[in-house]
CSV table of C-alpha atoms in Angstrom, one decimal:
chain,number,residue,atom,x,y,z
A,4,UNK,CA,26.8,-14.7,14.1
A,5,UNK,CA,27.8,-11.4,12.8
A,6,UNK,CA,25.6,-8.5,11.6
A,7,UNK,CA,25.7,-9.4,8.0
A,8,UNK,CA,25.1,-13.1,8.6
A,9,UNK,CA,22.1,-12.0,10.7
A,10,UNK,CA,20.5,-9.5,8.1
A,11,UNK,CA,21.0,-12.1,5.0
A,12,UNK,CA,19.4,-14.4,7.0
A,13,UNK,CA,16.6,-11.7,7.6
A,14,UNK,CA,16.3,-10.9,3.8
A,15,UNK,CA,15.6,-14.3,2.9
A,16,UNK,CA,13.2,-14.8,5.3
A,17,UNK,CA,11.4,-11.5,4.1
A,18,UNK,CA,11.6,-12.9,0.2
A,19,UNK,CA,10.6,-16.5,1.4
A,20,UNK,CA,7.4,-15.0,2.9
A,21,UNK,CA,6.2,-12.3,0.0
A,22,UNK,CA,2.8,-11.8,0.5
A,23,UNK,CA,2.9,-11.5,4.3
A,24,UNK,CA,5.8,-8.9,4.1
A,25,UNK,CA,4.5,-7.5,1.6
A,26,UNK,CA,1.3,-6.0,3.6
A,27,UNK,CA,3.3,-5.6,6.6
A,28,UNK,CA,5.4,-2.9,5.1
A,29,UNK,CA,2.5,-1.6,3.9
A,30,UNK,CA,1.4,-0.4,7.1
A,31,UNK,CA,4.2,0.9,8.0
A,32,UNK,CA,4.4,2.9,4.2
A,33,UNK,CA,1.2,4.5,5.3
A,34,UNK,CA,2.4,5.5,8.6
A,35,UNK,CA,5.5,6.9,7.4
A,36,UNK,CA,4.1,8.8,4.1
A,37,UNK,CA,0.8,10.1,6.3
A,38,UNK,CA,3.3,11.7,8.8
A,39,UNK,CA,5.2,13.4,5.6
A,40,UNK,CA,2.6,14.6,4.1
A,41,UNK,CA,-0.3,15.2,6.1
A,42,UNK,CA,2.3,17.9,8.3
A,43,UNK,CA,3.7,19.0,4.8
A,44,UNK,CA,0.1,20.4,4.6
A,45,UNK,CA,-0.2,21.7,8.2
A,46,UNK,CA,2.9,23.8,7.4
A,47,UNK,CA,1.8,24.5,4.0
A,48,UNK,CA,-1.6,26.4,5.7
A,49,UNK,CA,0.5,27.9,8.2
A,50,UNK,CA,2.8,29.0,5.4
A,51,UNK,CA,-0.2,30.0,3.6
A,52,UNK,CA,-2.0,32.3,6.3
A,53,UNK,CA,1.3,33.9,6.8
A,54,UNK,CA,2.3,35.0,3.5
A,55,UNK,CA,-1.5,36.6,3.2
A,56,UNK,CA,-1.2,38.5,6.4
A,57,UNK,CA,2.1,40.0,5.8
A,58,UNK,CA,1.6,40.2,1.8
A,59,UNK,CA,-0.8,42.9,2.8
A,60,UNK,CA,1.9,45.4,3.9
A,61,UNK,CA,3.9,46.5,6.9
A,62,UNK,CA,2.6,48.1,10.5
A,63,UNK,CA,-1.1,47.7,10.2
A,64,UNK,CA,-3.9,47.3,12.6
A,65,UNK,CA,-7.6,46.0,11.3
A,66,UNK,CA,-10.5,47.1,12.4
A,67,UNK,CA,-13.8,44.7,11.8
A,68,UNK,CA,-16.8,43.6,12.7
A,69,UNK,CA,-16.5,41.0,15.9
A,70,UNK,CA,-17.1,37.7,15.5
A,71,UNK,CA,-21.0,37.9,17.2
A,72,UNK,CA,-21.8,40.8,15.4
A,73,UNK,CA,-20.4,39.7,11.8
A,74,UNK,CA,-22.6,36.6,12.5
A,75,UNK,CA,-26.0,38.3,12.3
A,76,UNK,CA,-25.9,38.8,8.6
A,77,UNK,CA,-27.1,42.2,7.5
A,78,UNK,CA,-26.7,44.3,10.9
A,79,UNK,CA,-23.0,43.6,10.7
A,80,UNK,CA,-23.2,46.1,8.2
A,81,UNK,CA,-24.1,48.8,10.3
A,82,UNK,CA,-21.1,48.6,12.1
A,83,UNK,CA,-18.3,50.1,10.4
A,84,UNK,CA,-18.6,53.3,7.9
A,85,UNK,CA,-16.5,55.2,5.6
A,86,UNK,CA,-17.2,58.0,7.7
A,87,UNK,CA,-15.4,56.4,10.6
A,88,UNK,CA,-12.0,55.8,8.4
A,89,UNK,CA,-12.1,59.3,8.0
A,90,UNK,CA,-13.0,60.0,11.8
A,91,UNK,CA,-9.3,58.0,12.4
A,92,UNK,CA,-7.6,59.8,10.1
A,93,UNK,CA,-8.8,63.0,11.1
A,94,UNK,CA,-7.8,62.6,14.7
A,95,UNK,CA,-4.3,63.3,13.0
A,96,UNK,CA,-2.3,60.9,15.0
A,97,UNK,CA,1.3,61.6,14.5
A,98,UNK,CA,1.9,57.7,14.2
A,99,UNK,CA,-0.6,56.9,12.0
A,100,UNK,CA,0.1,57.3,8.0
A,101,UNK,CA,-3.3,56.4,6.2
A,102,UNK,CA,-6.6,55.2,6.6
A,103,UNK,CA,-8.3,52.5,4.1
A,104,UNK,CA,-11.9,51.6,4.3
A,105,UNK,CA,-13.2,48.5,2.2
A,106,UNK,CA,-16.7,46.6,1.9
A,107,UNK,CA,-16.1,42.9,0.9
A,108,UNK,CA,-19.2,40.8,-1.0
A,109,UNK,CA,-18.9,37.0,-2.6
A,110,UNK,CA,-20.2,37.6,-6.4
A,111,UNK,CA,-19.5,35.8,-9.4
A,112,UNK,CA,-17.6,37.7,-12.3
A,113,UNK,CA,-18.6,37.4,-16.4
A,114,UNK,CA,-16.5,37.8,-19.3
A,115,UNK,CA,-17.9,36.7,-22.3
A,116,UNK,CA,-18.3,32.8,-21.9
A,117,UNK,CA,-16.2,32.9,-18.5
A,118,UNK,CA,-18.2,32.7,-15.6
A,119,UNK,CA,-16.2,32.6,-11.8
A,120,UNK,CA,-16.7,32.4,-8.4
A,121,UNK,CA,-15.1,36.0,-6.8
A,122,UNK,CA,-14.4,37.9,-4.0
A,123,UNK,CA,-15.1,41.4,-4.7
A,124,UNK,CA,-13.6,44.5,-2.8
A,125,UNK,CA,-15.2,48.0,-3.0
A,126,UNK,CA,-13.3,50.5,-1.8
A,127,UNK,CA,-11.1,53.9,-2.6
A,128,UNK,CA,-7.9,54.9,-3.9
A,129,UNK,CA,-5.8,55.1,-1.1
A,130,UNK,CA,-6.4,51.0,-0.3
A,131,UNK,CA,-3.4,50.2,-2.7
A,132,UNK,CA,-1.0,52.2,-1.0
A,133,UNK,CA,-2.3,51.1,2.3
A,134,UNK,CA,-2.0,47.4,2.0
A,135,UNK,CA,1.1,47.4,-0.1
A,136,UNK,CA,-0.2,45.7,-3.7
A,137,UNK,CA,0.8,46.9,-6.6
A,138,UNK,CA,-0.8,47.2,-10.3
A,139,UNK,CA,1.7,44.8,-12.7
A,140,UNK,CA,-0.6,46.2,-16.3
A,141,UNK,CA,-2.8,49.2,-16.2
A,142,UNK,CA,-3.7,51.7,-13.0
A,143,UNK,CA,-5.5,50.8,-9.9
A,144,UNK,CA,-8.5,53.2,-8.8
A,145,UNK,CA,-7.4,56.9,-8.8
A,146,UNK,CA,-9.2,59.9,-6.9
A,147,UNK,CA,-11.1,60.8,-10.6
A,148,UNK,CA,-12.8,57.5,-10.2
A,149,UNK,CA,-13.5,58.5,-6.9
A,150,UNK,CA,-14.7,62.1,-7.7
A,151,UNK,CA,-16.5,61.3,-11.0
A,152,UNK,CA,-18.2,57.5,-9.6
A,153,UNK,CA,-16.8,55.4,-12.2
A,154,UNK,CA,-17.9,52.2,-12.4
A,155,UNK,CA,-14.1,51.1,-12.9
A,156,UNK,CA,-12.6,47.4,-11.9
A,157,UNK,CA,-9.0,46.0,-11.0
A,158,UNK,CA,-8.4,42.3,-11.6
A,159,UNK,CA,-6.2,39.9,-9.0
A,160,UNK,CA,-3.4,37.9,-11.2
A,161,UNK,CA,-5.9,34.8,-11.2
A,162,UNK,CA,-8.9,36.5,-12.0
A,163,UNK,CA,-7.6,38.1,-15.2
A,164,UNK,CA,-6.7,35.0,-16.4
A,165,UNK,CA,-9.5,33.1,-15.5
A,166,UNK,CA,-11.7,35.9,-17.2
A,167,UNK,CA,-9.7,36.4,-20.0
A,168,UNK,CA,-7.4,33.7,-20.5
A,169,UNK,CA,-4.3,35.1,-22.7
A,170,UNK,CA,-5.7,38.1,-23.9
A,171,UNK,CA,-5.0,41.5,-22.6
A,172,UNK,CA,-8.0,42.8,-20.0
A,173,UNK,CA,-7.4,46.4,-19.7
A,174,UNK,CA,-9.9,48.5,-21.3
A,175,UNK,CA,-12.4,45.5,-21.7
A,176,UNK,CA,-16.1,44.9,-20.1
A,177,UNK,CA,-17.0,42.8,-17.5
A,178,UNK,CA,-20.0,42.2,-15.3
A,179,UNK,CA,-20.1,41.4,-11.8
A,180,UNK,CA,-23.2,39.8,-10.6
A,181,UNK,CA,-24.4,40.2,-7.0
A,182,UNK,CA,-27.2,38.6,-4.8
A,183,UNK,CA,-27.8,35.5,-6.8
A,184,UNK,CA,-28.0,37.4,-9.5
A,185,UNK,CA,-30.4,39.7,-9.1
A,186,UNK,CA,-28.3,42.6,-10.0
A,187,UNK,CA,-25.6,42.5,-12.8
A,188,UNK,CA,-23.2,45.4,-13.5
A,189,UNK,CA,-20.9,46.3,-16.1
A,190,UNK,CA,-17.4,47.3,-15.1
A,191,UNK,CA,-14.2,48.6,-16.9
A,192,UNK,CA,-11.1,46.9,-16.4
A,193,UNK,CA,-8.6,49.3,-15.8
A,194,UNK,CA,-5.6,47.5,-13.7
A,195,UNK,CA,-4.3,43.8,-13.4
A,196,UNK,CA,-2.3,43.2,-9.8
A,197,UNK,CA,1.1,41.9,-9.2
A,198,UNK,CA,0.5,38.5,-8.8
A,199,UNK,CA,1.9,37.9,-4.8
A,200,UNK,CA,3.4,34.7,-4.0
A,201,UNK,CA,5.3,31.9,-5.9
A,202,UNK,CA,2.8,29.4,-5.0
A,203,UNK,CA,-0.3,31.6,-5.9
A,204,UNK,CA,-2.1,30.6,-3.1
A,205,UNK,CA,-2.6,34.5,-1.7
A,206,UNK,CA,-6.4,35.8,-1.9
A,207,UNK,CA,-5.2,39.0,-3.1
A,208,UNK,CA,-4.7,36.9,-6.4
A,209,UNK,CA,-8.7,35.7,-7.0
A,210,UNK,CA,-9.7,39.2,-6.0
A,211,UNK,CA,-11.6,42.2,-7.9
A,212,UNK,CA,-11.4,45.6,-6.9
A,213,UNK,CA,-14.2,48.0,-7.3
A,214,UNK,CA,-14.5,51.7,-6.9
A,215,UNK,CA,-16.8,51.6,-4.1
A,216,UNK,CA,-18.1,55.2,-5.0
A,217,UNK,CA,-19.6,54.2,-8.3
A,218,UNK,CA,-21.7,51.8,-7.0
A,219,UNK,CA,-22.7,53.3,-3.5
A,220,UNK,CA,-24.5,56.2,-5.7
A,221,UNK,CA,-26.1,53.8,-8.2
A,222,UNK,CA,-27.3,51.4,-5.0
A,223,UNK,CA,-28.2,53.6,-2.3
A,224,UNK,CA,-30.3,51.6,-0.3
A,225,UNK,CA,-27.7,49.1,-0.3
A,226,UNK,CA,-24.8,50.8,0.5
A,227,UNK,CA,-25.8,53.9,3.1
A,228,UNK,CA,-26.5,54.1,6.6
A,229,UNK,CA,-30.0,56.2,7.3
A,230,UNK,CA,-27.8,58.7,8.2
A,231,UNK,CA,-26.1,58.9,4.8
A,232,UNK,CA,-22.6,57.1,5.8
A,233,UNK,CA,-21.6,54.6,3.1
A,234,UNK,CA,-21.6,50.8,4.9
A,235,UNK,CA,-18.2,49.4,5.1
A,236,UNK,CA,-16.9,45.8,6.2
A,237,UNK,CA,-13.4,46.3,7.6
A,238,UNK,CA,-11.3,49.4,8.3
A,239,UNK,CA,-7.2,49.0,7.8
A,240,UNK,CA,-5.0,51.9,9.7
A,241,UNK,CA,-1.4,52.0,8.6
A,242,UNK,CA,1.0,53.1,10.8
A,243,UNK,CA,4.7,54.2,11.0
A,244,UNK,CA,7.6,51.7,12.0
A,245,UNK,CA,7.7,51.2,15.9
A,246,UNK,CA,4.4,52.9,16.5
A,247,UNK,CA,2.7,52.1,19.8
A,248,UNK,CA,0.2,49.9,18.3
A,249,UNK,CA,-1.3,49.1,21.7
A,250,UNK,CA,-2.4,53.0,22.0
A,251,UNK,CA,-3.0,53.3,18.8
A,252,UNK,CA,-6.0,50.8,19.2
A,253,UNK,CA,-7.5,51.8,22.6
A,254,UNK,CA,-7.6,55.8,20.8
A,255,UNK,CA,-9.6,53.8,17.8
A,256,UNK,CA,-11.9,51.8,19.9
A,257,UNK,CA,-12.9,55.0,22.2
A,258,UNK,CA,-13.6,57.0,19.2
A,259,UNK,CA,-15.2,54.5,17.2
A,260,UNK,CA,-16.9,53.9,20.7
A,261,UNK,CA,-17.7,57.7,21.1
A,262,UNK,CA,-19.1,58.2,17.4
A,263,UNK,CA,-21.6,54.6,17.3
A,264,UNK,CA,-23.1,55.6,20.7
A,265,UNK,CA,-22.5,51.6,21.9
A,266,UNK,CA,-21.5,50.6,25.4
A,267,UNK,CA,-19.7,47.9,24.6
A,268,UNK,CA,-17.6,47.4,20.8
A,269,UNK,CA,-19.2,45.3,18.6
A,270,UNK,CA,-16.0,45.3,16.4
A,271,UNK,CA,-12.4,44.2,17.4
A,272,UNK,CA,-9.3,45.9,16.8
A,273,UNK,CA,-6.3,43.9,16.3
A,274,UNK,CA,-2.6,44.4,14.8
A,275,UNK,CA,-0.8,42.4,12.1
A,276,UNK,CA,1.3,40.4,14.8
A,277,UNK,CA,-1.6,39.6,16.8
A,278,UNK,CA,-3.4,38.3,13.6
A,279,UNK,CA,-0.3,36.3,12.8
A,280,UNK,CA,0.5,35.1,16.2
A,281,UNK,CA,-3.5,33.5,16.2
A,282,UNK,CA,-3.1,32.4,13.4
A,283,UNK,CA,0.2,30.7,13.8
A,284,UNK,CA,-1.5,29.1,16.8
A,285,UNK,CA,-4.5,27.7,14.8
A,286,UNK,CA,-1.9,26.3,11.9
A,287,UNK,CA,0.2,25.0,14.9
A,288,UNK,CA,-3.0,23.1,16.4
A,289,UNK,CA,-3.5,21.9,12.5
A,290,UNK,CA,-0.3,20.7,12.3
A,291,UNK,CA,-0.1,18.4,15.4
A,292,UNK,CA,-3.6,17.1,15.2
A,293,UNK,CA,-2.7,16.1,11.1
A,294,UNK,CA,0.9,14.6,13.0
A,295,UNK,CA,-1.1,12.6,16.1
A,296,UNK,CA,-3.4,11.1,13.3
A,297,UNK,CA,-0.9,10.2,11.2
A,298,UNK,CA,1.3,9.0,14.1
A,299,UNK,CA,-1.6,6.4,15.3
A,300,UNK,CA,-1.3,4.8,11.4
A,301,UNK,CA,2.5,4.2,11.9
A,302,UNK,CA,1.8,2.9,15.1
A,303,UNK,CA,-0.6,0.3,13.7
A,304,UNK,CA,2.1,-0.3,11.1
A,305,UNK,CA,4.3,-1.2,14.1
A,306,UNK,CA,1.8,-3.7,15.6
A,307,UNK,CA,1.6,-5.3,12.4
A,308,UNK,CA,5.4,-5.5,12.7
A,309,UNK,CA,5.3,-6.7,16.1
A,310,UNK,CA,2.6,-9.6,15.3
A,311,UNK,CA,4.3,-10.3,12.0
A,312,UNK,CA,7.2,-11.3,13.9
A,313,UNK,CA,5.4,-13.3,16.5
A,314,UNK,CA,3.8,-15.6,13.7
A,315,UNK,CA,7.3,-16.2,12.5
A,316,UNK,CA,8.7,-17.6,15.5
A,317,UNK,CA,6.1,-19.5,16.4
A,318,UNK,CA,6.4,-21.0,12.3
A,319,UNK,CA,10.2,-21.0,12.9
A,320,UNK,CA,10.3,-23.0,16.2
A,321,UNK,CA,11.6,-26.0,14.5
A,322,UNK,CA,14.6,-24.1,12.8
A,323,UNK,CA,15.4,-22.3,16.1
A,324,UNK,CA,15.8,-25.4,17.7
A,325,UNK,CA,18.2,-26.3,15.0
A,326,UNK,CA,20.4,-22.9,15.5
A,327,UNK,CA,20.4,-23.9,19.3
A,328,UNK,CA,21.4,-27.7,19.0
A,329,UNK,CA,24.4,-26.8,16.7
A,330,UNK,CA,25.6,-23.8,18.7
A,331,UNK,CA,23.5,-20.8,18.4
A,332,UNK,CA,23.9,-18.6,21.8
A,333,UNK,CA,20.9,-16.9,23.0
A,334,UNK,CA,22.8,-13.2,21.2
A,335,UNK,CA,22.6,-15.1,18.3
A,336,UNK,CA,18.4,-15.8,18.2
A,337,UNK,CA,17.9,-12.4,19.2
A,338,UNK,CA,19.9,-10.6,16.7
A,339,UNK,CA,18.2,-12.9,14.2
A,340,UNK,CA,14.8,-12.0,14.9
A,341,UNK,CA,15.3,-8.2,15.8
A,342,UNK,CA,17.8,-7.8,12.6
A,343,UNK,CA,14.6,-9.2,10.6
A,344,UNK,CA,12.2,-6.6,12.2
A,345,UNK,CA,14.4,-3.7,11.5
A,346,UNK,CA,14.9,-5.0,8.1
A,347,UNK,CA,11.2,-4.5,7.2
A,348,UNK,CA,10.8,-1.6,9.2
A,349,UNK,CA,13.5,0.3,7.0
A,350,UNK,CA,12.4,-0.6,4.0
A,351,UNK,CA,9.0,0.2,5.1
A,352,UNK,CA,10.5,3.6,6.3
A,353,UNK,CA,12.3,4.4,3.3
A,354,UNK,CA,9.6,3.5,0.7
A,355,UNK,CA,7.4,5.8,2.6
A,356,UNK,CA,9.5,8.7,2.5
A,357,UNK,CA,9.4,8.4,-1.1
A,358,UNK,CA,5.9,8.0,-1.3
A,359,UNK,CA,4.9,10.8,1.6
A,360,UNK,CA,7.2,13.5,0.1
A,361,UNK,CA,6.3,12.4,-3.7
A,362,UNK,CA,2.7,12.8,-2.6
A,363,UNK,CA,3.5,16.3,-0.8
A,364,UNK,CA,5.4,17.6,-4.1
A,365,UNK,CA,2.2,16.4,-6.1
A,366,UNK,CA,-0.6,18.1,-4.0
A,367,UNK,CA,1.2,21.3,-4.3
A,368,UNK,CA,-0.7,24.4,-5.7
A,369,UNK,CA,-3.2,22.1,-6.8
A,370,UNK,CA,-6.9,23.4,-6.6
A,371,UNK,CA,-9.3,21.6,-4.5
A,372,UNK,CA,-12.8,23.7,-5.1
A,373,UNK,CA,-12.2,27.4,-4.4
A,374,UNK,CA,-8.8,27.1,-2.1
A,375,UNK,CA,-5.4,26.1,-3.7
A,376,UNK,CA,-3.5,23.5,-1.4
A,377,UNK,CA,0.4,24.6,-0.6
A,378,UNK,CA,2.9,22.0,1.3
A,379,UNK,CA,5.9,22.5,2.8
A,380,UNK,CA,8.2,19.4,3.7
A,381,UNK,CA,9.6,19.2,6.7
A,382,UNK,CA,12.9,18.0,6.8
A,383,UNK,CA,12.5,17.1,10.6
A,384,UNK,CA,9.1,15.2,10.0
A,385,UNK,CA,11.0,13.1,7.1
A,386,UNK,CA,13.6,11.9,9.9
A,387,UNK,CA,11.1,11.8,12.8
A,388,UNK,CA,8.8,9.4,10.6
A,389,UNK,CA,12.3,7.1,9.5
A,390,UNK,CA,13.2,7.3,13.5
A,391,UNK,CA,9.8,6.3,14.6
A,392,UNK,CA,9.6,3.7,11.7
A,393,UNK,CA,13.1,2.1,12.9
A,394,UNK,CA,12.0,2.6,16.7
A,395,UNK,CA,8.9,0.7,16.0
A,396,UNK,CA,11.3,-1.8,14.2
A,397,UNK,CA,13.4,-2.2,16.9
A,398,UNK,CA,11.3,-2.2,19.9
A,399,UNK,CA,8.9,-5.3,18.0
A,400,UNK,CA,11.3,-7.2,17.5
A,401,UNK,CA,12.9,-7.4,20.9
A,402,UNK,CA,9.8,-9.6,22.2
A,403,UNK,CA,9.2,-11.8,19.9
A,404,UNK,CA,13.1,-12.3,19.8
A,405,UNK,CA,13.3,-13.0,23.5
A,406,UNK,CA,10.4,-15.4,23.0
A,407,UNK,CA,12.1,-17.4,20.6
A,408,UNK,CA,15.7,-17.5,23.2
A,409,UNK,CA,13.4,-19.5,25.6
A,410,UNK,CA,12.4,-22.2,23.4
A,411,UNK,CA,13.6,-25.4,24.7
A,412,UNK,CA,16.8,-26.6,22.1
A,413,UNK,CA,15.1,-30.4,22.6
A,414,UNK,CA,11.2,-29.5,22.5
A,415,UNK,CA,12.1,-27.2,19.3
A,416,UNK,CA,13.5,-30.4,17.3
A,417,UNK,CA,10.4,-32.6,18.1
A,418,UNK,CA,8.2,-29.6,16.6
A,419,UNK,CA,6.4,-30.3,13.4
């Protein structure tokens, strides 16, 4: 029996049983399409993370609250200042540029009938050139706002035109609400940001920016220390190229040390590659726990496969005995049979490919409540699934195939 005997022979036993081979390949179409996709979106976070990291700028180092401290609510405030952004930059480091302090709140931002969820950033006019965004319409805060407490705003790409839909922003009111609502201020647009990323999945794009100086002196007891030091979230140090970022930190943490009076920092100090190389881990870890679940569908798909083909030689018995009786060699049942699992399990493979990188190209930049979803296929996961699929295909048939070579010719043709 040759090759294209055998797989006729197993395409008209696929069409002869519909139903049955019908949801057998559809365990296997899972398995294969979850594997696509479901790593399409592990990469897609990693991708994601990245591009929000290093779409901030070049040579950084963060400074923030740690995790414990950031945790109990309002005394993370009282760990970071504006005063000790200035402290840094006033050590005059030869290998550090520019100093940017920022205060981050959730809030939710009005214009006219448009009401939306937003992250609001109050800080200074040196944070554009610090983290490397630029203004694509308008100006982003300048020292006057600074010097004269304007009560000024500059929209992300999203957030202008989820605000104000076509129209142009600049020179229009807003009102940013904070604490449930208990305090609502007016703001004047003055800037719209480059929007960063194709995908427009980057943070920077649902952001407002706020001249933290304007509000610090309208909302005192919200914004300064006792000792008259505006409250800040997170500190961002920009350094030259090469720098010895590993100094760099341990001179920050001693004088940040020094100047809180604390034995032990209750803020960590990190550099862009370290935040990138965590996070890379994390989206890693995503990535192979999505793949092992996925995996475990395809390999029920394959058991499927596996008892599929069982049924069918113990159904078949009769015509095996008939193959044997008129000269079918043992190579000839076993191609049969294994031909027939491979059959389905390519077509199951193939049909899932479509279906897992359809689904991956569908779920794209779509918004699922406040985070936008970004995939990126894999063309290793695409041939990983097809191997697997085939593997699976291959390996299930060879059983029941061996099971059918030991039927007895003459106990075969008595079988009803």
């Amino acid at each position: 029996m040759s090759v294209l005997d055998a797989l006729r022979i197993a395409i008209r036993a696929i069409i002869s049983n519909r139903l049955r081979s019908a949801l057998t390949l559809l365990g296997l179409i899972i398995g294969v399409s979850s594997v696509i996709a479901l790593i399409a979106v592990g990469q897609g976070t990693q991708k994601g993370i990245t591009e929000q990291i290093q779409g901030l700028g070049l040579n950084l180092i963060f400074v923030e609250p740690s995790v414990g401290a950031a945790a109990g609510g309002a005394g993370a405030l009282n760990i970071l200042t504006y005063g000790d952004s200035q402290a840094i930059l006033a050590n005059n480091d030869p290998e550090i540029t520019d100093v940017a302090a920022h205060l981050q709140s959730n809030a939710q931002a009005i214009a006219g009938t448009n009401d939306v969820p937003a992250e609001v950033v109050f800080t200074w006019s040196n944070y554009a050139g610090v983290v490397d965004v630029e203004v694509a319409n308008g100006v982003f805060i300048a020292p006057a706002h600074d010097d004269q407490a304007q009560l000024v705003a500059v929209l992300g790409a999203d957030m202008a035109e989820a605000l104000f839909d076509e129209s142009d922003p600049i020179g229009q009111q807003m009102r940013i609400s904070f604490f449930g609502g208990q305090v609502t201020i007016p703001f004047t647009v003055i800037g719209v940001m480059e929007h960063v990323g194709q995908d427009g999945a980057n943070v920077v794009n649902r952001q407002i920016f706020v001249g933290a100086s304007g509000l610090a002196n309208r909302f005192r007891q919200f914004f300064y220390t006792p000792d008259g030091d505006i409250r800040v979230t997170g500190i961002v140090i920009q350094t030259v190229d090469n720098a010895d970022t590993e100094r760099i930190k341990t001179q920050v943490e001693e004088l940040l040390l020094l100047r809180h009076g604390d034995p032990e920092p209750r803020f960590t100090v990190e550099s862009q590659d370290e935040l990138l190389e965590a996070a890379g881990d994390v989206a890693r870890t995503l990535s192979i726990l999505l793949g092992s679940v996925a995996g475990i569908s395809l390999l029920v798909g394959g058991i499927g496969v596996m008892n599929i083909m069982l049924v069918s030689v113990t159904e078949r018995t009769r015509e095996i005995g008939i193959r044997r009786a008129v000269g079918a060699t043992a190579r000839d049942v076993i191609l049969q049979f294994v031909t027939e699992a491979l059959a389905l399990s390519v077509i199951g493979g193939v049909a899932g490919i479509a279906i897992g990188v359809g689904v991956s190209l569908l779920v794209d930049g779509q918004s699922f409540g406040e985070e936008q979803l970004t995939t990126v296929i894999q063309a290793w996961s695409i041939f990983a699934a097809f191997g697997v699929a085939a593997g699976i295909g291959f390996l299930s048939g060879i059983y029941p195939a061996w099971r059918a070579t030991v039927v007895d010719p003459i106990a075969a043709l008595r079988n009803e």
